[in-house]
């Protein structure tokens, strides 16, 4: 008499939640320019399923690329940025941004990160030392 083999029970490591990130305009621009700093941001940007993208960041990046690198570069950047979760500006976001003491654009980007429990990656000194910020000093 034969018995059917029982499936092996395997232990799986507990699932770890992916870190959700907001990538600031300065980091996106380094990435798209393929600058020497681009590699610092590549893995985070390539993990598009973990990205929260403030609509203001889309504006800043697309505007600068269109002006300095051309329409084709701007459209390519937009395509990649839209693969993340693009977050519009709404009243709740504006109210959260109004009290954080940063300049307007930075304030909205930081408030977006905070509202989504995301880590903000930036090279902008306005953010240095704030909770939830990973600051990369420019060389």
Tab-separated table of N, CA, C and O in Angstrom:
chain	number	residue	atom	x	y	z
A	1	UNK	N	0.843	-1.166	0.000
A	1	UNK	CA	0.000	0.000	0.000
A	1	UNK	C	0.891	1.232	0.000
A	1	UNK	O	1.855	1.303	0.740
A	2	UNK	N	0.550	2.143	-0.877
A	2	UNK	CA	1.330	3.381	-0.942
A	2	UNK	C	0.525	4.519	-0.363
A	2	UNK	O	-0.700	4.515	-0.416
A	3	UNK	N	1.229	5.439	0.169
A	3	UNK	CA	0.548	6.621	0.697
A	3	UNK	C	1.002	7.827	-0.088
A	3	UNK	O	2.139	7.888	-0.556
A	4	UNK	N	0.115	8.730	-0.229
A	4	UNK	CA	0.454	9.959	-0.963
A	4	UNK	C	1.419	10.778	-0.125
A	4	UNK	O	1.299	10.856	1.092
A	5	UNK	N	2.368	11.335	-0.789
A	5	UNK	CA	3.353	12.173	-0.084
A	5	UNK	C	2.682	13.450	0.377
A	5	UNK	O	1.875	14.041	-0.339
A	6	UNK	N	2.999	13.819	1.586
A	6	UNK	CA	2.456	15.071	2.108
A	6	UNK	C	3.318	16.217	1.613
A	6	UNK	O	4.538	16.078	1.533
A	7	UNK	N	2.673	17.336	1.291
A	7	UNK	CA	3.484	18.478	0.872
A	7	UNK	C	4.381	18.920	2.015
A	7	UNK	O	4.006	18.852	3.178
A	8	UNK	N	5.579	19.295	1.684
A	8	UNK	CA	6.512	19.786	2.700
A	8	UNK	C	6.049	21.123	3.217
A	8	UNK	O	5.630	21.982	2.470
A	9	UNK	N	6.125	21.245	4.472
A	9	UNK	CA	5.831	22.545	5.088
A	9	UNK	C	7.123	23.339	5.061
A	9	UNK	O	8.141	22.868	5.541
A	10	UNK	N	7.060	24.488	4.481
A	10	UNK	CA	8.255	25.328	4.460
A	10	UNK	C	8.019	26.546	5.315
A	10	UNK	O	6.901	27.046	5.412
A	11	UNK	N	9.063	26.950	5.932
A	11	UNK	CA	8.971	28.171	6.721
A	11	UNK	C	9.323	29.332	5.825
A	11	UNK	O	10.347	29.328	5.166
A	12	UNK	N	8.465	30.254	5.837
A	12	UNK	CA	8.720	31.462	5.055
A	12	UNK	C	9.074	32.585	6.005
A	12	UNK	O	8.497	32.699	7.080
A	13	UNK	N	10.005	33.375	5.564
A	13	UNK	CA	10.344	34.548	6.361
A	13	UNK	C	9.126	35.453	6.382
A	13	UNK	O	8.383	35.535	5.398
A	14	UNK	N	8.896	36.115	7.507
A	14	UNK	CA	7.747	37.019	7.543
A	14	UNK	C	7.887	38.083	6.455
A	14	UNK	O	8.983	38.562	6.185
A	15	UNK	N	6.782	38.385	5.835
A	15	UNK	CA	6.801	39.403	4.784
A	15	UNK	C	7.191	40.739	5.402
A	15	UNK	O	6.716	41.107	6.467
A	16	UNK	N	8.079	41.416	4.726
A	16	UNK	CA	8.461	42.741	5.204
A	16	UNK	C	7.797	43.761	4.302
A	16	UNK	O	7.770	43.601	3.083
A	17	UNK	N	7.249	44.744	4.917
A	17	UNK	CA	6.581	45.791	4.143
A	17	UNK	C	7.635	46.602	3.402
A	17	UNK	O	8.679	46.932	3.961
A	18	UNK	N	7.367	46.875	2.167
A	18	UNK	CA	8.280	47.704	1.386
A	18	UNK	C	8.217	49.126	1.918
A	18	UNK	O	7.168	49.599	2.341
A	19	UNK	N	9.352	49.766	1.917
A	19	UNK	CA	9.408	51.151	2.359
A	19	UNK	C	8.799	52.017	1.268
A	19	UNK	O	9.186	51.934	0.107
A	20	UNK	N	7.819	52.807	1.654
A	20	UNK	CA	7.191	53.739	0.721
A	20	UNK	C	8.030	55.001	0.730
A	20	UNK	O	8.441	55.487	1.780
A	21	UNK	N	8.303	55.535	-0.458
A	21	UNK	CA	9.165	56.705	-0.559
A	21	UNK	C	8.563	57.778	-1.446
A	21	UNK	O	7.885	57.490	-2.421
A	22	UNK	N	8.883	59.013	-1.087
A	22	UNK	CA	8.691	60.171	-1.957
A	22	UNK	C	10.091	60.578	-2.376
A	22	UNK	O	10.964	60.787	-1.528
A	23	UNK	N	10.303	60.671	-3.661
A	23	UNK	CA	11.595	61.104	-4.191
A	23	UNK	C	11.437	62.565	-4.590
A	23	UNK	O	10.604	62.896	-5.436
A	24	UNK	N	12.228	63.430	-3.976
A	24	UNK	CA	12.148	64.861	-4.253
A	24	UNK	C	12.660	65.161	-5.672
A	24	UNK	O	13.440	64.394	-6.244
A	25	UNK	N	12.247	66.284	-6.188
A	25	UNK	CA	12.616	66.706	-7.541
A	25	UNK	C	14.117	66.656	-7.775
A	25	UNK	O	14.583	66.231	-8.839
A	26	UNK	N	14.895	67.090	-6.793
A	26	UNK	CA	16.354	67.124	-6.948
A	26	UNK	C	16.911	65.732	-7.232
A	26	UNK	O	17.826	65.584	-8.046
A	27	UNK	N	16.357	64.723	-6.601
A	27	UNK	CA	16.830	63.351	-6.800
A	27	UNK	C	16.383	62.798	-8.149
A	27	UNK	O	17.152	62.130	-8.846
A	28	UNK	N	15.128	63.073	-8.522
A	28	UNK	CA	14.657	62.664	-9.848
A	28	UNK	C	15.543	63.269	-10.935
A	28	UNK	O	15.906	62.584	-11.897
A	29	UNK	N	15.866	64.530	-10.798
A	29	UNK	CA	16.666	65.206	-11.827
A	29	UNK	C	18.071	64.621	-11.922
A	29	UNK	O	18.616	64.486	-13.024
A	30	UNK	N	18.663	64.243	-10.795
A	30	UNK	CA	19.970	63.566	-10.820
A	30	UNK	C	19.848	62.244	-11.573
A	30	UNK	O	20.694	61.895	-12.387
A	31	UNK	N	18.765	61.516	-11.296
A	31	UNK	CA	18.527	60.224	-11.936
A	31	UNK	C	18.384	60.389	-13.451
A	31	UNK	O	19.028	59.679	-14.226
A	32	UNK	N	17.547	61.327	-13.879
A	32	UNK	CA	17.315	61.506	-15.309
A	32	UNK	C	18.531	62.081	-16.032
A	32	UNK	O	18.718	61.830	-17.216
A	33	UNK	N	19.370	62.811	-15.317
A	33	UNK	CA	20.594	63.359	-15.921
A	33	UNK	C	21.711	62.318	-15.936
A	33	UNK	O	22.766	62.551	-16.532
A	34	UNK	N	21.486	61.183	-15.274
A	34	UNK	CA	22.503	60.159	-15.127
A	34	UNK	C	23.794	60.750	-14.566
A	34	UNK	O	24.891	60.464	-15.030
A	35	UNK	N	23.617	61.576	-13.553
A	35	UNK	CA	24.747	62.236	-12.901
A	35	UNK	C	25.512	61.221	-12.052
A	35	UNK	O	25.035	60.104	-11.835
A	36	UNK	N	26.668	61.611	-11.526
A	36	UNK	CA	27.397	60.701	-10.638
A	36	UNK	C	26.588	60.306	-9.393
A	36	UNK	O	26.819	59.247	-8.820
A	37	UNK	N	25.618	61.109	-8.979
A	37	UNK	CA	24.770	60.803	-7.827
A	37	UNK	C	23.580	59.910	-8.180
A	37	UNK	O	22.876	59.422	-7.295
A	38	UNK	N	23.316	59.709	-9.446
A	38	UNK	CA	22.116	58.980	-9.889
A	38	UNK	C	21.998	57.592	-9.274
A	38	UNK	O	20.893	57.152	-8.938
A	39	UNK	N	23.106	56.899	-9.106
A	39	UNK	CA	23.057	55.538	-8.568
A	39	UNK	C	22.480	55.485	-7.157
A	39	UNK	O	21.906	54.476	-6.763
A	40	UNK	N	22.629	56.567	-6.397
A	40	UNK	CA	22.066	56.608	-5.045
A	40	UNK	C	20.546	56.464	-5.061
A	40	UNK	O	19.951	55.984	-4.102
A	41	UNK	N	19.924	56.926	-6.138
A	41	UNK	CA	18.470	56.994	-6.207
A	41	UNK	C	17.852	55.931	-7.108
A	41	UNK	O	16.640	55.739	-7.092
A	42	UNK	N	18.683	55.247	-7.890
A	42	UNK	CA	18.172	54.331	-8.913
A	42	UNK	C	17.309	53.206	-8.347
A	42	UNK	O	16.218	52.947	-8.861
A	43	UNK	N	17.766	52.537	-7.303
A	43	UNK	CA	16.997	51.406	-6.774
A	43	UNK	C	15.635	51.860	-6.254
A	43	UNK	O	14.621	51.193	-6.487
A	44	UNK	N	15.602	52.987	-5.573
A	44	UNK	CA	14.327	53.502	-5.053
A	44	UNK	C	13.389	53.897	-6.190
A	44	UNK	O	12.196	53.608	-6.148
A	45	UNK	N	13.919	54.554	-7.190
A	45	UNK	CA	13.093	54.985	-8.324
A	45	UNK	C	12.622	53.787	-9.139
A	45	UNK	O	11.466	53.739	-9.587
A	46	UNK	N	13.490	52.801	-9.306
A	46	UNK	CA	13.110	51.612	-10.069
A	46	UNK	C	12.027	50.791	-9.375
A	46	UNK	O	11.307	50.038	-10.026
A	47	UNK	N	11.883	50.934	-8.066
A	47	UNK	CA	10.829	50.231	-7.315
A	47	UNK	C	9.558	51.072	-7.350
A	47	UNK	O	9.048	51.529	-6.329
A	48	UNK	N	9.028	51.273	-8.546
A	48	UNK	CA	7.916	52.207	-8.748
A	48	UNK	C	6.685	51.859	-7.920
A	48	UNK	O	5.913	52.750	-7.566
A	49	UNK	N	6.522	50.581	-7.579
A	49	UNK	CA	5.346	50.189	-6.797
A	49	UNK	C	5.386	50.747	-5.378
A	49	UNK	O	4.375	50.752	-4.685
A	50	UNK	N	6.548	51.247	-4.947
A	50	UNK	CA	6.678	51.817	-3.595
A	50	UNK	C	6.731	53.336	-3.608
A	50	UNK	O	6.925	53.948	-2.562
A	51	UNK	N	6.572	53.952	-4.774
A	51	UNK	CA	6.716	55.401	-4.880
A	51	UNK	C	5.393	56.142	-4.729
A	51	UNK	O	4.394	55.786	-5.350
A	52	UNK	N	5.441	57.182	-3.932
A	52	UNK	CA	4.375	58.169	-3.852
A	52	UNK	C	4.961	59.400	-4.535
A	52	UNK	O	6.039	59.868	-4.167
A	53	UNK	N	4.269	59.893	-5.548
A	53	UNK	CA	4.802	60.980	-6.362
A	53	UNK	C	3.894	62.207	-6.248
A	53	UNK	O	2.799	62.212	-6.814
A	54	UNK	N	4.344	63.221	-5.513
A	54	UNK	CA	3.530	64.442	-5.436
A	54	UNK	C	3.386	65.069	-6.821
A	54	UNK	O	4.360	65.153	-7.582
A	55	UNK	N	2.189	65.489	-7.150
A	55	UNK	CA	1.959	66.088	-8.461
A	55	UNK	C	2.858	67.318	-8.663
A	55	UNK	O	3.283	67.607	-9.779
A	56	UNK	N	3.193	68.002	-7.589
A	56	UNK	CA	4.094	69.149	-7.679
A	56	UNK	C	5.492	68.716	-8.119
A	56	UNK	O	6.165	69.434	-8.872
A	57	UNK	N	5.934	67.544	-7.703
A	57	UNK	CA	7.227	67.019	-8.144
A	57	UNK	C	7.190	66.727	-9.637
A	57	UNK	O	8.151	67.006	-10.360
A	58	UNK	N	6.082	66.174	-10.102
A	58	UNK	CA	5.926	65.933	-11.540
A	58	UNK	C	6.087	67.253	-12.294
A	58	UNK	O	6.826	67.339	-13.276
A	59	UNK	N	5.407	68.285	-11.829
A	59	UNK	CA	5.492	69.604	-12.456
A	59	UNK	C	6.942	70.099	-12.505
A	59	UNK	O	7.431	70.502	-13.566
A	60	UNK	N	7.621	70.065	-11.366
A	60	UNK	CA	8.989	70.596	-11.306
A	60	UNK	C	9.937	69.842	-12.239
A	60	UNK	O	10.724	70.449	-12.966
A	61	UNK	N	9.848	68.510	-12.227
A	61	UNK	CA	10.754	67.694	-13.038
A	61	UNK	C	10.454	67.846	-14.527
A	61	UNK	O	11.361	68.064	-15.336
A	62	UNK	N	9.182	67.738	-14.903
A	62	UNK	CA	8.821	67.832	-16.320
A	62	UNK	C	9.151	69.221	-16.867
A	62	UNK	O	9.686	69.350	-17.972
A	63	UNK	N	8.883	70.258	-16.105
A	63	UNK	CA	9.181	71.621	-16.554
A	63	UNK	C	10.678	71.802	-16.818
A	63	UNK	O	11.080	72.309	-17.870
A	64	UNK	N	11.497	71.366	-15.861
A	64	UNK	CA	12.947	71.539	-16.003
A	64	UNK	C	13.492	70.704	-17.154
A	64	UNK	O	14.306	71.171	-17.942
A	65	UNK	N	13.048	69.458	-17.264
A	65	UNK	CA	13.538	68.610	-18.348
A	65	UNK	C	13.100	69.127	-19.717
A	65	UNK	O	13.879	69.097	-20.672
A	66	UNK	N	11.869	69.583	-19.824
A	66	UNK	CA	11.389	70.114	-21.105
A	66	UNK	C	12.239	71.304	-21.536
A	66	UNK	O	12.602	71.432	-22.710
A	67	UNK	N	12.585	72.145	-20.581
A	67	UNK	CA	13.369	73.338	-20.869
A	67	UNK	C	14.834	73.006	-21.184
A	67	UNK	O	15.413	73.554	-22.113
A	68	UNK	N	15.411	72.068	-20.426
A	68	UNK	CA	16.848	71.835	-20.536
A	68	UNK	C	17.238	70.608	-21.367
A	68	UNK	O	18.349	70.576	-21.900
A	69	UNK	N	16.371	69.611	-21.447
A	69	UNK	CA	16.728	68.388	-22.167
A	69	UNK	C	15.815	68.104	-23.344
A	69	UNK	O	16.087	67.211	-24.131
A	70	UNK	N	14.705	68.836	-23.430
A	70	UNK	CA	13.796	68.671	-24.555
A	70	UNK	C	12.537	67.907	-24.210
A	70	UNK	O	12.443	67.242	-23.174
A	71	UNK	N	11.575	68.031	-25.100
A	71	UNK	CA	10.252	67.440	-24.912
A	71	UNK	C	10.298	65.925	-24.757
A	71	UNK	O	9.598	65.350	-23.930
A	72	UNK	N	11.129	65.269	-25.541
A	72	UNK	CA	11.209	63.807	-25.485
A	72	UNK	C	11.662	63.325	-24.103
A	72	UNK	O	11.106	62.381	-23.546
A	73	UNK	N	12.659	63.985	-23.536
A	73	UNK	CA	13.139	63.626	-22.196
A	73	UNK	C	12.054	63.871	-21.149
A	73	UNK	O	11.867	63.066	-20.227
A	74	UNK	N	11.328	64.969	-21.294
A	74	UNK	CA	10.257	65.291	-20.349
A	74	UNK	C	9.138	64.251	-20.410
A	74	UNK	O	8.622	63.824	-19.366
A	75	UNK	N	8.775	63.834	-21.601
A	75	UNK	CA	7.710	62.832	-21.765
A	75	UNK	C	8.152	61.486	-21.190
A	75	UNK	O	7.374	60.796	-20.521
A	76	UNK	N	9.415	61.115	-21.408
A	76	UNK	CA	9.930	59.856	-20.855
A	76	UNK	C	9.910	59.900	-19.325
A	76	UNK	O	9.517	58.928	-18.667
A	77	UNK	N	10.307	61.023	-18.754
A	77	UNK	CA	10.299	61.183	-17.299
A	77	UNK	C	8.869	61.087	-16.767
A	77	UNK	O	8.614	60.400	-15.771
A	78	UNK	N	7.960	61.749	-17.423
A	78	UNK	CA	6.558	61.707	-17.013
A	78	UNK	C	6.040	60.276	-17.011
A	78	UNK	O	5.357	59.850	-16.081
A	79	UNK	N	6.384	59.516	-18.042
A	79	UNK	CA	5.946	58.128	-18.122
A	79	UNK	C	6.411	57.305	-16.928
A	79	UNK	O	5.636	56.532	-16.354
A	80	UNK	N	7.659	57.490	-16.527
A	80	UNK	CA	8.174	56.747	-15.375
A	80	UNK	C	7.547	57.234	-14.074
A	80	UNK	O	7.125	56.433	-13.239
A	81	UNK	N	7.440	58.527	-13.913
A	81	UNK	CA	6.882	59.082	-12.676
A	81	UNK	C	5.431	58.652	-12.474
A	81	UNK	O	5.002	58.410	-11.355
A	82	UNK	N	4.694	58.530	-13.564
A	82	UNK	CA	3.281	58.135	-13.469
A	82	UNK	C	3.105	56.678	-13.094
A	82	UNK	O	2.002	56.269	-12.729
A	83	UNK	N	4.167	55.899	-13.113
A	83	UNK	CA	4.059	54.501	-12.686
A	83	UNK	C	3.955	54.389	-11.170
A	83	UNK	O	3.509	53.382	-10.653
A	84	UNK	N	4.374	55.445	-10.457
A	84	UNK	CA	4.172	55.500	-9.013
A	84	UNK	C	2.761	56.012	-8.726
A	84	UNK	O	1.986	56.290	-9.637
A	85	UNK	N	2.438	56.155	-7.453
A	85	UNK	CA	1.132	56.690	-7.049
A	85	UNK	C	1.217	58.214	-7.052
A	85	UNK	O	1.761	58.814	-6.136
A	86	UNK	N	0.678	58.832	-8.096
A	86	UNK	CA	0.700	60.289	-8.202
A	86	UNK	C	-0.385	60.855	-7.288
A	86	UNK	O	-1.544	60.441	-7.350
A	87	UNK	N	0.027	61.787	-6.422
A	87	UNK	CA	-0.877	62.352	-5.420
A	87	UNK	C	-1.177	63.807	-5.763
A	87	UNK	O	-0.268	64.624	-5.862
A	88	UNK	N	-2.460	64.134	-5.939
A	88	UNK	CA	-2.836	65.520	-6.247
A	88	UNK	C	-2.779	66.402	-5.000
A	88	UNK	O	-2.703	65.915	-3.867
A	89	UNK	N	-2.842	67.679	-5.220
A	89	UNK	CA	-2.929	68.649	-4.125
A	89	UNK	C	-4.416	68.812	-3.804
A	89	UNK	O	-5.214	69.101	-4.683
A	90	UNK	N	-4.762	68.583	-2.538
A	90	UNK	CA	-6.146	68.804	-2.118
A	90	UNK	C	-6.143	69.642	-0.840
A	90	UNK	O	-5.078	70.017	-0.328
A	91	UNK	N	-7.312	69.939	-0.331
A	91	UNK	CA	-7.424	70.809	0.831
A	91	UNK	C	-6.709	70.247	2.052
A	91	UNK	O	-6.010	70.971	2.763
A	92	UNK	N	-6.863	68.954	2.321
A	92	UNK	CA	-6.186	68.356	3.478
A	92	UNK	C	-4.676	68.487	3.377
A	92	UNK	O	-3.993	68.773	4.358
A	93	UNK	N	-4.157	68.265	2.184
A	93	UNK	CA	-2.711	68.389	1.968
A	93	UNK	C	-2.259	69.830	2.178
A	93	UNK	O	-1.253	70.089	2.839
A	94	UNK	N	-2.999	70.764	1.645
A	94	UNK	CA	-2.664	72.186	1.795
A	94	UNK	C	-2.659	72.590	3.266
A	94	UNK	O	-1.750	73.290	3.728
A	95	UNK	N	-3.642	72.139	4.012
A	95	UNK	CA	-3.705	72.490	5.429
A	95	UNK	C	-2.544	71.878	6.208
A	95	UNK	O	-1.973	72.525	7.093
A	96	UNK	N	-2.157	70.665	5.875
A	96	UNK	CA	-1.009	70.035	6.531
A	96	UNK	C	0.281	70.765	6.164
A	96	UNK	O	1.167	70.962	6.999
A	97	UNK	N	0.382	71.196	4.929
A	97	UNK	CA	1.586	71.886	4.464
A	97	UNK	C	1.708	73.288	5.048
A	97	UNK	O	2.815	73.786	5.252
A	98	UNK	N	0.595	73.904	5.323
A	98	UNK	CA	0.597	75.298	5.771
A	98	UNK	C	1.275	75.491	7.120
A	98	UNK	O	1.699	76.598	7.433
A	99	UNK	N	1.417	74.433	7.883
A	99	UNK	CA	1.940	74.588	9.244
A	99	UNK	C	3.326	73.988	9.453
A	99	UNK	O	3.813	73.958	10.572
A	100	UNK	N	3.981	73.532	8.394
A	100	UNK	CA	5.273	72.882	8.620
A	100	UNK	C	6.485	73.811	8.469
A	100	UNK	O	7.613	73.384	8.654
A	101	UNK	N	6.256	75.071	8.129
A	101	UNK	CA	7.321	76.056	8.139
A	101	UNK	C	8.278	76.036	6.953
A	101	UNK	O	9.260	76.778	6.944
A	102	UNK	N	8.008	75.232	5.960
A	102	UNK	CA	8.873	75.161	4.778
A	102	UNK	C	8.351	76.075	3.680
A	102	UNK	O	7.182	76.450	3.684
A	103	UNK	N	9.208	76.419	2.702
A	103	UNK	CA	8.708	77.151	1.525
A	103	UNK	C	7.599	76.339	0.843
A	103	UNK	O	7.543	75.114	0.982
A	104	UNK	N	6.744	77.006	0.101
A	104	UNK	CA	5.518	76.389	-0.410
A	104	UNK	C	5.723	75.046	-1.106
A	104	UNK	O	5.093	74.055	-0.723
A	105	UNK	N	6.535	74.969	-2.135
A	105	UNK	CA	6.687	73.713	-2.871
A	105	UNK	C	7.231	72.617	-1.958
A	105	UNK	O	6.715	71.495	-1.929
A	106	UNK	N	8.267	72.937	-1.200
A	106	UNK	CA	8.847	71.959	-0.276
A	106	UNK	C	7.829	71.534	0.767
A	106	UNK	O	7.752	70.365	1.148
A	107	UNK	N	7.035	72.469	1.227
A	107	UNK	CA	6.018	72.205	2.231
A	107	UNK	C	4.993	71.192	1.730
A	107	UNK	O	4.607	70.265	2.448
A	108	UNK	N	4.554	71.344	0.502
A	108	UNK	CA	3.569	70.433	-0.084
A	108	UNK	C	4.163	69.044	-0.318
A	108	UNK	O	3.502	68.023	-0.087
A	109	UNK	N	5.409	68.999	-0.735
A	109	UNK	CA	6.078	67.716	-0.971
A	109	UNK	C	6.266	66.980	0.357
A	109	UNK	O	5.981	65.787	0.469
A	110	UNK	N	6.715	67.696	1.372
A	110	UNK	CA	6.917	67.089	2.696
A	110	UNK	C	5.581	66.630	3.281
A	110	UNK	O	5.483	65.518	3.819
A	111	UNK	N	4.556	67.438	3.165
A	111	UNK	CA	3.241	67.058	3.679
A	111	UNK	C	2.713	65.812	2.966
A	111	UNK	O	2.088	64.951	3.594
A	112	UNK	N	2.980	65.687	1.683
A	112	UNK	CA	2.572	64.496	0.936
A	112	UNK	C	3.251	63.256	1.516
A	112	UNK	O	2.603	62.233	1.755
A	113	UNK	N	4.549	63.364	1.751
A	113	UNK	CA	5.282	62.232	2.324
A	113	UNK	C	4.709	61.859	3.687
A	113	UNK	O	4.458	60.679	3.965
A	114	UNK	N	4.476	62.837	4.526
A	114	UNK	CA	3.975	62.573	5.880
A	114	UNK	C	2.580	61.939	5.835
A	114	UNK	O	2.309	61.001	6.568
A	115	UNK	N	1.715	62.455	4.967
A	115	UNK	CA	0.352	61.906	4.890
A	115	UNK	C	0.317	60.453	4.418
A	115	UNK	O	-0.602	59.726	4.728
A	116	UNK	N	1.323	60.056	3.657
A	116	UNK	CA	1.354	58.695	3.119
A	116	UNK	C	2.317	57.785	3.884
A	116	UNK	O	2.573	56.657	3.453
A	117	UNK	N	2.843	58.266	4.999
A	117	UNK	CA	3.776	57.457	5.788
A	117	UNK	C	5.022	57.093	5.009
A	117	UNK	O	5.604	56.030	5.199
A	118	UNK	N	5.417	57.977	4.113
A	118	UNK	CA	6.545	57.715	3.217
A	118	UNK	C	7.809	58.416	3.712
A	118	UNK	O	7.750	59.464	4.344
A	119	UNK	N	8.928	57.824	3.372
A	119	UNK	CA	10.227	58.423	3.635
A	119	UNK	C	10.547	59.363	2.473
A	119	UNK	O	10.427	58.969	1.310
A	120	UNK	N	10.919	60.579	2.774
A	120	UNK	CA	11.257	61.564	1.741
A	120	UNK	C	12.750	61.531	1.482
A	120	UNK	O	13.544	61.720	2.402
A	121	UNK	N	13.133	61.275	0.239
A	121	UNK	CA	14.539	61.319	-0.174
A	121	UNK	C	14.775	62.642	-0.871
A	121	UNK	O	14.035	62.994	-1.812
A	122	UNK	N	15.793	63.358	-0.444
A	122	UNK	CA	16.044	64.685	-0.993
A	122	UNK	C	17.499	65.093	-0.885
A	122	UNK	O	18.249	64.546	-0.074
A	123	UNK	N	17.863	66.069	-1.686
A	123	UNK	CA	19.162	66.738	-1.600
A	123	UNK	C	18.978	68.188	-1.162
A	123	UNK	O	19.932	68.941	-1.101
A	124	UNK	N	17.763	68.567	-0.876
A	124	UNK	CA	17.425	69.947	-0.531
A	124	UNK	C	17.624	70.178	0.966
A	124	UNK	O	16.972	69.536	1.794
A	125	UNK	N	18.484	71.104	1.310
A	125	UNK	CA	18.822	71.371	2.712
A	125	UNK	C	17.625	71.830	3.554
A	125	UNK	O	17.659	71.706	4.772
A	126	UNK	N	16.563	72.344	2.936
A	126	UNK	CA	15.375	72.729	3.708
A	126	UNK	C	14.850	71.565	4.558
A	126	UNK	O	14.225	71.771	5.588
A	127	UNK	N	15.071	70.346	4.084
A	127	UNK	CA	14.517	69.161	4.727
A	127	UNK	C	15.455	68.500	5.731
A	127	UNK	O	15.030	67.649	6.500
A	128	UNK	N	16.720	68.868	5.707
A	128	UNK	CA	17.719	68.190	6.541
A	128	UNK	C	17.308	68.208	8.014
A	128	UNK	O	16.952	69.247	8.560
A	129	UNK	N	17.327	67.022	8.623
A	129	UNK	CA	17.006	66.900	10.039
A	129	UNK	C	15.535	66.721	10.369
A	129	UNK	O	15.191	66.480	11.525
A	130	UNK	N	14.657	66.829	9.380
A	130	UNK	CA	13.225	66.641	9.646
A	130	UNK	C	12.894	65.153	9.781
A	130	UNK	O	13.520	64.317	9.125
A	131	UNK	N	11.908	64.830	10.601
A	131	UNK	CA	11.496	63.420	10.734
A	131	UNK	C	11.030	62.863	9.396
A	131	UNK	O	10.358	63.546	8.620
A	132	UNK	N	11.422	61.611	9.126
A	132	UNK	CA	10.968	60.939	7.912
A	132	UNK	C	11.719	61.348	6.668
A	132	UNK	O	11.287	61.049	5.563
A	133	UNK	N	12.869	62.017	6.825
A	133	UNK	CA	13.635	62.501	5.676
A	133	UNK	C	14.974	61.789	5.604
A	133	UNK	O	15.673	61.662	6.620
A	134	UNK	N	15.325	61.330	4.431
A	134	UNK	CA	16.670	60.805	4.175
A	134	UNK	C	17.347	61.853	3.294
A	134	UNK	O	16.983	62.041	2.141
A	135	UNK	N	18.315	62.538	3.890
A	135	UNK	CA	18.988	63.649	3.216
A	135	UNK	C	20.279	63.171	2.587
A	135	UNK	O	21.077	62.472	3.222
A	136	UNK	N	20.497	63.546	1.324
A	136	UNK	CA	21.717	63.247	0.585
A	136	UNK	C	22.404	64.564	0.273
A	136	UNK	O	21.890	65.350	-0.529
A	137	UNK	N	23.546	64.798	0.894
A	137	UNK	CA	24.280	66.036	0.632
A	137	UNK	C	24.849	66.006	-0.782
A	137	UNK	O	25.351	64.972	-1.242
A	138	UNK	N	24.753	67.126	-1.451
A	138	UNK	CA	25.361	67.243	-2.779
A	138	UNK	C	26.867	67.356	-2.619
A	138	UNK	O	27.341	68.016	-1.703
A	139	UNK	N	27.608	66.702	-3.506
A	139	UNK	CA	29.076	66.783	-3.406
A	139	UNK	C	29.594	68.182	-3.702
A	139	UNK	O	28.978	68.978	-4.305
